[in-house]
Coordinates of C-alpha atoms in Angstrom, one line a residue:
X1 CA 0.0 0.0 0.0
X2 CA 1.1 3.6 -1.1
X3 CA 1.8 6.7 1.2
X4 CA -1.1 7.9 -0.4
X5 CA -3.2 5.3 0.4
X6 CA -2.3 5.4 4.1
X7 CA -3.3 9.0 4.5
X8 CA -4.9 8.0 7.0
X9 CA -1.9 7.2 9.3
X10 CA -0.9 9.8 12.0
X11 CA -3.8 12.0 9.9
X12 CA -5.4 14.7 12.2
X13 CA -9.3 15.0 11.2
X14 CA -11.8 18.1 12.2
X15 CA -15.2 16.9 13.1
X16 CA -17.8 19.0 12.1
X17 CA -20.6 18.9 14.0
X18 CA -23.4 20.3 10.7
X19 CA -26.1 21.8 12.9
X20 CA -23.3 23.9 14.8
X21 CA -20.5 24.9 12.2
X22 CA -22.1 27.9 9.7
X23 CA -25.7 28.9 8.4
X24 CA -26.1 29.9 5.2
X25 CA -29.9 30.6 5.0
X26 CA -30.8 32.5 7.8
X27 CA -32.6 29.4 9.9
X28 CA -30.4 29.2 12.6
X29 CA -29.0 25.4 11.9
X30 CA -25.6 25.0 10.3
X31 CA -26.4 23.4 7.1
X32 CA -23.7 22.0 4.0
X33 CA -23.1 25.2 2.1
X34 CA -22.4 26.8 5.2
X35 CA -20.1 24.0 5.5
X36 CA -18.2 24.7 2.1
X37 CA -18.1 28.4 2.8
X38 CA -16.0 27.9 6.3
X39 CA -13.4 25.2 4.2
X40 CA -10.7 27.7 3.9
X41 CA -10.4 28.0 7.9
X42 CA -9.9 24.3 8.3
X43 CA -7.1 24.4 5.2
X44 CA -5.8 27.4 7.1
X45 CA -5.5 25.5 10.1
X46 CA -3.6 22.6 8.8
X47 CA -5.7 19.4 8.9
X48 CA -5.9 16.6 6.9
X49 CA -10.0 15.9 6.7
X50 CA -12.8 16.9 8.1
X51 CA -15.4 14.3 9.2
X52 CA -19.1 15.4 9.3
X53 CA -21.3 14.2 11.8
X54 CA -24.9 12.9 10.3
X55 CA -26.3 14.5 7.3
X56 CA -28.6 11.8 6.1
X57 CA -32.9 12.1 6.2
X58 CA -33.8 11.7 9.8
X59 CA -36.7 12.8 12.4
X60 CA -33.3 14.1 14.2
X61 CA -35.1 12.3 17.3
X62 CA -31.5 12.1 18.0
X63 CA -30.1 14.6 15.9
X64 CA -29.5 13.0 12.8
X65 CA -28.2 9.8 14.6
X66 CA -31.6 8.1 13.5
X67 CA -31.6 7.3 10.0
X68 CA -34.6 7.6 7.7
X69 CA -32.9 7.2 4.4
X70 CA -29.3 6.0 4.1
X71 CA -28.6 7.8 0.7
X72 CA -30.3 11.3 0.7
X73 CA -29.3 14.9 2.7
X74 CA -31.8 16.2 5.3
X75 CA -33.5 19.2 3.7
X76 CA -32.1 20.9 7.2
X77 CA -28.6 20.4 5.8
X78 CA -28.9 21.2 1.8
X79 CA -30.1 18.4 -0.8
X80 CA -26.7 16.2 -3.0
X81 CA -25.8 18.7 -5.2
X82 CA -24.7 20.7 -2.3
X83 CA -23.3 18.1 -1.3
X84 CA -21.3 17.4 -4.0
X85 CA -20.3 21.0 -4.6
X86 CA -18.8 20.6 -0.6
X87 CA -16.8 17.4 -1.5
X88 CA -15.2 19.7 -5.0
X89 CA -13.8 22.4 -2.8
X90 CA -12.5 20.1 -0.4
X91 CA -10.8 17.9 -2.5
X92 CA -9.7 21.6 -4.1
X93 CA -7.9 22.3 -0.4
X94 CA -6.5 19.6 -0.4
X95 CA -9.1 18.1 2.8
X96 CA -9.9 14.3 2.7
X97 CA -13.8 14.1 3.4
X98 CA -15.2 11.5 6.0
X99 CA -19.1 11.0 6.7
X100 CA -20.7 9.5 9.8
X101 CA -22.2 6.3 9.3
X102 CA -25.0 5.2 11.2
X103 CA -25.2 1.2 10.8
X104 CA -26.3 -0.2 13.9
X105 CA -29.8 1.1 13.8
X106 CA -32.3 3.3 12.2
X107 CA -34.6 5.8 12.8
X108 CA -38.5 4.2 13.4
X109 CA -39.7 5.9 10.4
X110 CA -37.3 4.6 8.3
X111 CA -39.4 2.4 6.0
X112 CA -38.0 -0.9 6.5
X113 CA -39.0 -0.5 9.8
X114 CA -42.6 0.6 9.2
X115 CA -43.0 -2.8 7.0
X116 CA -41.0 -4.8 9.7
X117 CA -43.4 -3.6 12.6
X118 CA -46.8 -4.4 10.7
X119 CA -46.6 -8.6 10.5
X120 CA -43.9 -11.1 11.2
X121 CA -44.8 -12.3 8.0
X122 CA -43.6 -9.6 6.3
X123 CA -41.0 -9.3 3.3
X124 CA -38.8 -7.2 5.8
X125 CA -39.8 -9.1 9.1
X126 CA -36.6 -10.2 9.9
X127 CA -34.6 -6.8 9.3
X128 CA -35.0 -5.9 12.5
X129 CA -34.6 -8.1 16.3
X130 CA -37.6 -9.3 17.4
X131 CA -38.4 -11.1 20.4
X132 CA -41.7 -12.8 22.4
X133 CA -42.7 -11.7 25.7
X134 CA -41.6 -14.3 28.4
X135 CA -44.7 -16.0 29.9
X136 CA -45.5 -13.1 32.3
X137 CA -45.6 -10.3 29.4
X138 CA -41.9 -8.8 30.3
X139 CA -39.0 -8.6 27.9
X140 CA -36.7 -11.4 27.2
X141 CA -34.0 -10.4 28.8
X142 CA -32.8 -7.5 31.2
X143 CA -30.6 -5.9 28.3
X144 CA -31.1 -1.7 29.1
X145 CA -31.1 1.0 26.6
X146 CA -28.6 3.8 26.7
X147 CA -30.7 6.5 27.0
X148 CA -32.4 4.8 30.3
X149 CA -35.1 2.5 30.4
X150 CA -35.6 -1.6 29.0
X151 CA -34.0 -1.8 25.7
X152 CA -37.0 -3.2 24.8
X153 CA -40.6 -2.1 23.2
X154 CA -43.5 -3.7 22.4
X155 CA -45.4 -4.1 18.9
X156 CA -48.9 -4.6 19.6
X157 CA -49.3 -6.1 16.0
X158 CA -46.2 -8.5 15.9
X159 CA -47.2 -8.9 19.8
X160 CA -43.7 -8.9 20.3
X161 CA -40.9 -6.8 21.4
X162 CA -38.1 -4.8 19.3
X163 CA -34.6 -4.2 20.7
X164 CA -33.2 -0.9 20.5
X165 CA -29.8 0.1 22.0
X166 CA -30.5 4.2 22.2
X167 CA -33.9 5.6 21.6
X168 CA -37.1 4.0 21.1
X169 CA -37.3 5.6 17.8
X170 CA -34.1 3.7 16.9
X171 CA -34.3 0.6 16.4
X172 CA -31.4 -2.4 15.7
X173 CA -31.0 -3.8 12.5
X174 CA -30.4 -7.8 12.7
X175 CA -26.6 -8.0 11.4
X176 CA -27.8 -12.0 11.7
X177 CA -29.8 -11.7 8.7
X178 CA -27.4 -11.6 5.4
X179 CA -30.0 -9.3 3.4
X180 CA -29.4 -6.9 5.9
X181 CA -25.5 -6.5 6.0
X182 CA -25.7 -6.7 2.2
X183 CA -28.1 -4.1 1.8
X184 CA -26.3 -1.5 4.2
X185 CA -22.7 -2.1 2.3
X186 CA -24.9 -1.1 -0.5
X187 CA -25.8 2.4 1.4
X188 CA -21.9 2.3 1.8
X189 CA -21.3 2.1 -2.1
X190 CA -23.4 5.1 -3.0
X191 CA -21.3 7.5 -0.9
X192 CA -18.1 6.1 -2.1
X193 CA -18.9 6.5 -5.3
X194 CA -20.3 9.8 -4.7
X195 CA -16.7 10.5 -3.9
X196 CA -16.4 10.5 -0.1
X197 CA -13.1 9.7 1.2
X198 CA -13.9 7.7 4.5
X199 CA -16.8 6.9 7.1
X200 CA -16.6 7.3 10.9
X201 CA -18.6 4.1 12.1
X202 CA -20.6 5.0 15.0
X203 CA -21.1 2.5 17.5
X204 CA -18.7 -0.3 15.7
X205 CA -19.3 -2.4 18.3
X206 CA -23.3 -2.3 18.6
X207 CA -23.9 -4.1 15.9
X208 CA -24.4 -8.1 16.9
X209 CA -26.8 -9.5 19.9
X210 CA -26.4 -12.4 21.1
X211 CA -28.6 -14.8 19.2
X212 CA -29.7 -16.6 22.3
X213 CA -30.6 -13.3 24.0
X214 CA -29.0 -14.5 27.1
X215 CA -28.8 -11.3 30.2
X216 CA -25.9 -9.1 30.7
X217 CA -24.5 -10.2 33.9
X218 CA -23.6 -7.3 36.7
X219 CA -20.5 -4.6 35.9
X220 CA -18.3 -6.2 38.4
X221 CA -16.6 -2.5 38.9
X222 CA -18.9 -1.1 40.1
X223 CA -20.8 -0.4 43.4
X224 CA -24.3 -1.4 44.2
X225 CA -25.2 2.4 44.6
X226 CA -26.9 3.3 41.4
X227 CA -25.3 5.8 38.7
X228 CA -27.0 8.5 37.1
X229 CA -27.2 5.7 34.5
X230 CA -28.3 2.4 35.1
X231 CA -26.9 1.5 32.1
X232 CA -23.1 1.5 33.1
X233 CA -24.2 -1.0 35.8
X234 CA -23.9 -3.7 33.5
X235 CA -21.0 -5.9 32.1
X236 CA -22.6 -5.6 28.5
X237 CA -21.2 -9.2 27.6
X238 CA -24.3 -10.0 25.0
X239 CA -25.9 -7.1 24.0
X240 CA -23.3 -6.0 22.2
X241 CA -19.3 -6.7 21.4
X242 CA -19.8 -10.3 19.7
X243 CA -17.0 -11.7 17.5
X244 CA -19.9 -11.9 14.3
X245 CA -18.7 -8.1 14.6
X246 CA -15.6 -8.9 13.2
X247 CA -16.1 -10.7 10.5
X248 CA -18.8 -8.0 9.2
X249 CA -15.8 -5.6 9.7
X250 CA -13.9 -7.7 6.9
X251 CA -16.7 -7.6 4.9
X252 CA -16.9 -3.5 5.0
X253 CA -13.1 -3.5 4.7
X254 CA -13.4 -5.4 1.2
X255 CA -15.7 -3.1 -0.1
X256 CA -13.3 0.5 0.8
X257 CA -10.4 -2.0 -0.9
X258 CA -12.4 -1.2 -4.0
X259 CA -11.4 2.5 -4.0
X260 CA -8.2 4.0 -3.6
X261 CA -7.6 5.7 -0.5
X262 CA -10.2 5.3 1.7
X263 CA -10.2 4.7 5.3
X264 CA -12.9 4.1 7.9
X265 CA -12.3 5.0 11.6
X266 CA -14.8 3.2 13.8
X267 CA -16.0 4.4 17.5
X268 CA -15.4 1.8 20.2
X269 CA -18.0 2.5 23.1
X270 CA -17.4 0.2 25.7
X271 CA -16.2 0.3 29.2
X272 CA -14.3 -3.1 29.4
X273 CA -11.1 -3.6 27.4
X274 CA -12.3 -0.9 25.0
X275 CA -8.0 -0.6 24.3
X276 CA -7.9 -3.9 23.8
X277 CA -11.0 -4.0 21.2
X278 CA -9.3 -0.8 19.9
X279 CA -6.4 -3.7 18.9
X280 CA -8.8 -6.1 17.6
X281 CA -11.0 -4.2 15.4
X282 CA -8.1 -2.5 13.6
X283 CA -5.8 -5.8 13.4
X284 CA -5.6 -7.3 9.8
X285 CA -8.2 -6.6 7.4
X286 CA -10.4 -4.5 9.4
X287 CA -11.2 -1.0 10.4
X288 CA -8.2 1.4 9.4
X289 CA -8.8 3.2 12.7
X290 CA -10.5 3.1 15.7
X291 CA -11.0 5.2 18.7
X292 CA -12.6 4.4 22.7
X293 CA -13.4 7.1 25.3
X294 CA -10.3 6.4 26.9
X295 CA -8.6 10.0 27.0
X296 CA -12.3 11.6 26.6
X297 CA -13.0 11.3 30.5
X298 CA -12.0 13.1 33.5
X299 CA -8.4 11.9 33.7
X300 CA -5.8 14.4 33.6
X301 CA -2.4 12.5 34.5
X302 CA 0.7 11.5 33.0
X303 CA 0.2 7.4 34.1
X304 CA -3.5 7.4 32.7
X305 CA -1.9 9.1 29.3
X306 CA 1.2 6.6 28.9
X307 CA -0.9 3.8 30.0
X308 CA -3.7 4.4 27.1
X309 CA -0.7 4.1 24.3
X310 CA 1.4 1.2 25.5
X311 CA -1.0 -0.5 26.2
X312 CA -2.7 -0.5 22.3
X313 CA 0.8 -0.8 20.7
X314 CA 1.8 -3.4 22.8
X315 CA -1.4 -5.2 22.8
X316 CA -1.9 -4.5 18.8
X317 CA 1.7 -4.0 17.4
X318 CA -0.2 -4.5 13.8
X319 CA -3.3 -2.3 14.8
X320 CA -3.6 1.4 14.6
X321 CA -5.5 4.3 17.1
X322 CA -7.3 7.3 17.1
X323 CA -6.9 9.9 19.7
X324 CA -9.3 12.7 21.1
X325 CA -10.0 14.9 23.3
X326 CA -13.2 16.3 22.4
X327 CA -16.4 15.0 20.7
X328 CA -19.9 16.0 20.4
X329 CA -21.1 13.5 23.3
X330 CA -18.9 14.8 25.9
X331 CA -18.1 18.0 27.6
X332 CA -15.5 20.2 26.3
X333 CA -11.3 19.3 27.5
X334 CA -11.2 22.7 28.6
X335 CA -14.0 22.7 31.2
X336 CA -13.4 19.2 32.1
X337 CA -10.2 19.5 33.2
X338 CA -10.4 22.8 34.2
X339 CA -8.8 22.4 37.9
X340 CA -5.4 20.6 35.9
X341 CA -4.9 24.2 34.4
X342 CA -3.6 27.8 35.6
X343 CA -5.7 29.0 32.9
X344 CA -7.8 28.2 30.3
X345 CA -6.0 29.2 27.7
X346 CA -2.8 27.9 29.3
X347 CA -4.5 24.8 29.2
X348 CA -6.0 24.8 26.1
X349 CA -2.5 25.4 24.5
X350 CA -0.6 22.2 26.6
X351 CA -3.5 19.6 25.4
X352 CA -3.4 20.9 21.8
X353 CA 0.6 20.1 22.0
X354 CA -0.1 16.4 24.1
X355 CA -2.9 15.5 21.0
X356 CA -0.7 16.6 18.4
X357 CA 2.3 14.8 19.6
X358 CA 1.0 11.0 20.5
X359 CA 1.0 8.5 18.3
X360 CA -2.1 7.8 15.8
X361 CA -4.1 9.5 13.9
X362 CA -6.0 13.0 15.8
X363 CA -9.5 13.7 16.0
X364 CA -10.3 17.1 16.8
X365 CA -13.7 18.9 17.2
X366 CA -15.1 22.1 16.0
X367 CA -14.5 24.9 18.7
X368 CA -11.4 23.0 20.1
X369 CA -9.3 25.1 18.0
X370 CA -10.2 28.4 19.7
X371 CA -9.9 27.4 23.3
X372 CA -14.0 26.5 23.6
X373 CA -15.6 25.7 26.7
X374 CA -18.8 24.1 27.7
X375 CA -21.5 26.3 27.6
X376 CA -23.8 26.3 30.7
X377 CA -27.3 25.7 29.4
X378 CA -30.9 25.6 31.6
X379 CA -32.9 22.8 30.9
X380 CA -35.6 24.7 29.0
X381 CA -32.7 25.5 26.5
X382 CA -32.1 21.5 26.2
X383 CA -32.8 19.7 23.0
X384 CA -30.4 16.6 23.6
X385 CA -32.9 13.7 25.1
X386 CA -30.3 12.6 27.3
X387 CA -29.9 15.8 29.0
X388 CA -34.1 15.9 28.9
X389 CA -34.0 12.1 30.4
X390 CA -30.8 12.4 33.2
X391 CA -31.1 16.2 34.4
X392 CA -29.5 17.5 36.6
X393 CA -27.4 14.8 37.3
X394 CA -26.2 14.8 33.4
X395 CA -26.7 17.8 31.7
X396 CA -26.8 16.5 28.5
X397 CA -24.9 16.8 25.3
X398 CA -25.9 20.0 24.3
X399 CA -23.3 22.0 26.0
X400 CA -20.7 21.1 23.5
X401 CA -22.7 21.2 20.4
X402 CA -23.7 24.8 20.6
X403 CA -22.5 27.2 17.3
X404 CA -19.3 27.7 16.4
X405 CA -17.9 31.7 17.4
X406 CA -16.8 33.3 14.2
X407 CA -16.9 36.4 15.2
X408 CA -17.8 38.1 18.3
X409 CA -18.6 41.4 17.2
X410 CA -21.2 39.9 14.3
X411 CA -25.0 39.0 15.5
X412 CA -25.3 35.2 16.4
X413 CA -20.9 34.8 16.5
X414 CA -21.4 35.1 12.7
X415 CA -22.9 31.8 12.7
X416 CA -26.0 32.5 11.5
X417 CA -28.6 35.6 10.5
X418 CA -31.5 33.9 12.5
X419 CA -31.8 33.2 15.9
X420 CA -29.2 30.2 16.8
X421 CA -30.5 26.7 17.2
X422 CA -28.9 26.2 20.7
X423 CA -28.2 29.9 22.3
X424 CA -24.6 31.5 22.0
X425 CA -23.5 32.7 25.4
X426 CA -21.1 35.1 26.6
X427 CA -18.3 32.5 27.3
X428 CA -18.7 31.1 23.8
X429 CA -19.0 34.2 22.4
X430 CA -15.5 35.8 23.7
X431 CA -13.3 32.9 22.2
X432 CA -14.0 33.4 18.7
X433 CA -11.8 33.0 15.6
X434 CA -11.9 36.6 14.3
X435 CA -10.3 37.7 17.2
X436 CA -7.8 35.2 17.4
X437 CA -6.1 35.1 13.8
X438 CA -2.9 36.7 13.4
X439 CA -2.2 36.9 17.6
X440 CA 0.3 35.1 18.2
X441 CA -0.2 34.5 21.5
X442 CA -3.9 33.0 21.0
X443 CA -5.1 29.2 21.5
X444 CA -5.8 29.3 17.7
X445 CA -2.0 30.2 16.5
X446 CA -0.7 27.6 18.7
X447 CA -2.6 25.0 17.0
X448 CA -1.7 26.6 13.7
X449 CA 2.1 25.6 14.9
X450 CA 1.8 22.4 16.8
X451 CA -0.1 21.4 13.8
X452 CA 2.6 22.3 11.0
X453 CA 4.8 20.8 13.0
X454 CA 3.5 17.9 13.2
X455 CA 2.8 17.6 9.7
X456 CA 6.5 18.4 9.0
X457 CA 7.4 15.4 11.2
X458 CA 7.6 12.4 10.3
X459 CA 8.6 11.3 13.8
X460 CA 5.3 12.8 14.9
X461 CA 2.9 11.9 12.9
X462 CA 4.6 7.7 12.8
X463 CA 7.1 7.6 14.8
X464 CA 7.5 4.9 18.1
X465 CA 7.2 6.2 21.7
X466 CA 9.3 5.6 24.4
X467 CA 8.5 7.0 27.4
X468 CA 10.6 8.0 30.1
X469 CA 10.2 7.3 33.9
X470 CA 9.2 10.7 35.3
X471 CA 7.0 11.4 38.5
X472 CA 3.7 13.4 38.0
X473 CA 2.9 15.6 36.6
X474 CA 5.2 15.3 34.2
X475 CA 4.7 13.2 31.2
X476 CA 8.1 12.4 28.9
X477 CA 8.8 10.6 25.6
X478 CA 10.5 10.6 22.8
X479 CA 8.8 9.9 19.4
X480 CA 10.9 7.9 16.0
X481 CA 13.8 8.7 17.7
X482 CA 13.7 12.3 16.8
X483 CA 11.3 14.4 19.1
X484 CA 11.4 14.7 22.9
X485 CA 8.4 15.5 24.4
X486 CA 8.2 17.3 27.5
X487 CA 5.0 18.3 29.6
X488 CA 3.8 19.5 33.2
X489 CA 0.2 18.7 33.6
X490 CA -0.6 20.7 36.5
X491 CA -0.9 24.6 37.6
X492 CA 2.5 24.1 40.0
X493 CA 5.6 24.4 38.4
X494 CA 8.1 21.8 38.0
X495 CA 11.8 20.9 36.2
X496 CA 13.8 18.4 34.9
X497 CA 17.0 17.8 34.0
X498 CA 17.2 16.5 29.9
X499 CA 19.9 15.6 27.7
X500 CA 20.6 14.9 23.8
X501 CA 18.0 17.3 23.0
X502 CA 18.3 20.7 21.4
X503 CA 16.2 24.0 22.2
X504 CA 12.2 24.0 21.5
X505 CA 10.8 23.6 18.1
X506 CA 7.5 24.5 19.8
X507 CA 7.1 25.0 23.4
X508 CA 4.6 27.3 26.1
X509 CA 5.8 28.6 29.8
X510 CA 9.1 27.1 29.7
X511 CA 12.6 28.1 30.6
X512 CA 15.6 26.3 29.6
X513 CA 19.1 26.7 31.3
X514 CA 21.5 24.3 29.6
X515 CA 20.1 20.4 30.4
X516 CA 17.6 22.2 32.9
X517 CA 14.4 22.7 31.7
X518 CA 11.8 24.8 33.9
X519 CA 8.3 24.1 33.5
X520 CA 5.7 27.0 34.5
X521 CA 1.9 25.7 34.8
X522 CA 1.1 23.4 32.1
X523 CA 4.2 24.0 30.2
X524 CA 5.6 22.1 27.3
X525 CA 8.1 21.7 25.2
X526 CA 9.1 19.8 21.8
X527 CA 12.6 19.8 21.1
X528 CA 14.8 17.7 18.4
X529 CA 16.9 14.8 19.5
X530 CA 20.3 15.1 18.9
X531 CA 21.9 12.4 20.8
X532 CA 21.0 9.5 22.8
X533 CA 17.7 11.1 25.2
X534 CA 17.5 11.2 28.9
X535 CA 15.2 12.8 31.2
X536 CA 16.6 13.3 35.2
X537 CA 13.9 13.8 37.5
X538 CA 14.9 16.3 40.4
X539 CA 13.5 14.3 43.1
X540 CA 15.0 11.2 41.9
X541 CA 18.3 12.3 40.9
X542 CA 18.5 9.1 38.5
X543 CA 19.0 10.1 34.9
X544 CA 16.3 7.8 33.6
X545 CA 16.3 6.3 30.0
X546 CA 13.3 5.5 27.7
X547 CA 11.6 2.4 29.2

């Protein structure tokens, strides 16, 4: 396989969240041509592709996530054409395009399920999982829905019950049925031959049940005390994660071998082994790339970090990751590790250099760029149902999918002519890109360099880590043998002692006094190897090599 073809390796992709990114109609949702009028930003920026979360017909009973036709836009978002026009001046800047794939389930309206529900009888019957009632009238098994609740609901005219892993109005497709994995690599075809570049798989590891429908057993982890979310009480062991996963994967894999260059980048969600899995689904002829929630929690440490990529290489030596810090599902970096940072900004800058500098492929989200936070929404603002479902003890998702800040002097950040679809608040409102282009000192410059860096590093974007044995908070490696990477991840200063390394290619709040290197708040430094790399502790006196 070419360079070319592996694009995809040590790539760094901007997702796009459509609803959120720029209107071009005056409606207040972001919408495709908005889309292709911001593409010069992300060029500017220095990405490799942008992926776009759903743009497909949908209810948008979960925003898009709920599928009503596989292989048409949502009026909301444009119609193909302007589709199509997006994909040209991409391709023109030189940005791969990847498009969020929704296989798992669809959206209740979709019509396969609208024939599936009438009759078990009928032509599509058996496209979706269907179960009887045990002999008292409950569900067959105690498997629980994401969103809260029995992952179950009845059909009073199949007088049976249909599984769905997230909403009600989403139900699973039954991968067991051959007509249906043929007919969704089909939906997979039309896009690739429409000229897309990629898909990001959501929920890669929903897509099986257990035939036998046996229960998930108890999360052994966890305490008796229940969570604002009885569903992370359970070891999910057959409602999802069954090896028939795999072997679809092959299939899917096949089909992108058709086409040149084209990657898929599936999301793990699970909270067993999810590193492990990471391993397996990207081993051999599988996904390209995968990504877990691993460093998209509330750990902030140098052990948690090193552990997340030894762990995959050694466990998957033939496998490859994905990396983020953000999404559209959880809160913001920047507000949720807020206390690990003397400032925001300070802190915004030190996890822009830590993404950029590990080894993978990069995923990062709209906003991230600027130094956004979470905005701080009431629950009559709320649109996300799991915010509806949870408050207050989960907020929701909405907090990190409000508009993009273009400009904070224009109505609406620039977004958009019409009121906003989720409000623009003051904190949003102050980090926005107009006022951070060209100031060298802003969260959006230091991406602009950590990013050209790491696209004029091989070493970066490729290269091996070897870690070296520092005490917290600070996190040391070197990367292909070329880049030493040096950060304090706290507000409290610190220093080491390094050797065989040569002043800062890119570094924030440090000082360096020959092979001492002060380290304000959440400083950082990346500096070129020039001889054989240590790293001294100061309360260990031991120069200590890569490990």
């Amino acid at each position: 396989m070419s360079g070319q073809d592996e694009w995809w390796r040590g790539s760094v992709t901007y997702q796009i969240y459509p609803r959120s990114f720029q209107d071009s109609n005056g409606d207040g949702i972001g919408d495709l041509n908005g889309i292709t009028e911001r593409l010069p930003h992300l060029a500017d920026l220095g990405v490799d592709a942008i992926w776009l979360s759903p743009i497909f017909t949908s209810p948008m009973a979960d925003m898009g996530y709920d599928v009503s036709n596989y292989t048409d836009i949502d009026p909301t978002f444009g119609t193909l054409a302007d589709f199509d026009r997006m994909i040209a001046r991409a391709h023109q800047l030189g940005l791969k395009v990847i498009i969020d794939q929704v296989l798992s389930h669809s959206s209740s309206q979709h019509p396969f399920f609208q024939e599936s529900r009438t009759s078990r009888d009928s032509p599509k019957s058996d496209w979706y999982v269907w179960a009887d009632p045990k002999a008292d009238g409950s569900p067959p098994n105690n498997w629980l829905s994401v969103f809260g609740g029995p992952a179950w609901q009845w059909e009073t005219r199949r007088k049976q019950y249909y599984f769905h892993n997230f909403l009600v109005e989403q139900p699973d497709f039954n991968f067991h049925n051959p007509d249906v994995q043929d007919w969704l690599l089909s939906t997979m075809k039309f896009w690739l031959d429409r000229g897309i570049d990629g898909f990001r798989l959501d929920t890669v590891n929903f897509y099986f049940h257990d035939k036998l429908l046996r229960d998930d057993p108890a999360d052994f982890r966890r305490k008796a005390v229940p969570e604002w979310n009885p569903y992370w009480m359970k070891y999910h062991l057959f409602s999802k994660n069954q090896p028939e996963n795999l072997v679809f994967l092959e299939r899917m894999r096949a089909l992108l071998d058709q086409y040149d260059a084209r990657a898929m980048v599936g999301e793990m969600g699970e909270a067993h082994h999810a590193i492990r899995m990471m391993g397996e689904y990207t081993t051999g002829k599988r996904l390209h790339k995968c990504y877990s929630f691993e460093m998209l929690g509330d750990a902030f440490d140098a052990a948690h970090f090193r552990k997340q990529i030894e762990d995959f290489f050694t466990g998957a030596p033939g496998g490859w990751p994905t990396w983020a810090f953000s999404n559209h599902d959880v809160v913001r970096h920047v507000s949720r590790w807020a206390k690990h940072g003397i400032s925001q900004d300070a802190l915004a800058k030190q996890a822009a250099a830590l993404l950029l500098s590990l080894q993978g492929s990069i995923c990062l989200y709209q906003g991230e760029e600027l130094g956004q936070t979470e905005t701080d929404l009431e629950y009559h603002e709320l649109i996300d149902p799991q915010g509806l479902r949870f408050w207050p003890d989960n907020k929701g998702r909405d907090g990190c999918r409000t508009p993009m800040v273009w400009d904070g002097n224009a109505p609406n950040g620039g977004f958009s002519t019409g009121k906003p679809w989720l409000p623009i608040k003051a904190p949003q409102a102050s980090r926005n890109a107009a006022g951070q282009i060209d100031w060298q000192d802003s969260v959006l410059e230091s991406y602009r360099r950590m990013l050209k860096l790491r696209r004029e590093s091989e070493a970066l974007r490729t290269g091996k880590t070897e870690f070296f044995d520092t005490s917290e908070p600070v996190l040391a490696f070197a990367r292909g043998g070329e880049m030493l990477c040096v950060f304090n991840l706290s507000p409290q200063s610190n220093s080491v002692r390094i050797q065989g390394a040569g002043m800062p290619c890119v570094s924030e709040g440090t000082e360096r006094d020959g092979d001492l290197l002060k380290l304000h708040p959440n400083g950082f430094a990346l500096m070129q190897i020039l001889a054989t790399p240590a790293v001294m502790d100061l309360r260990e006196l031991d120069t200590l090599g890569a490990q």
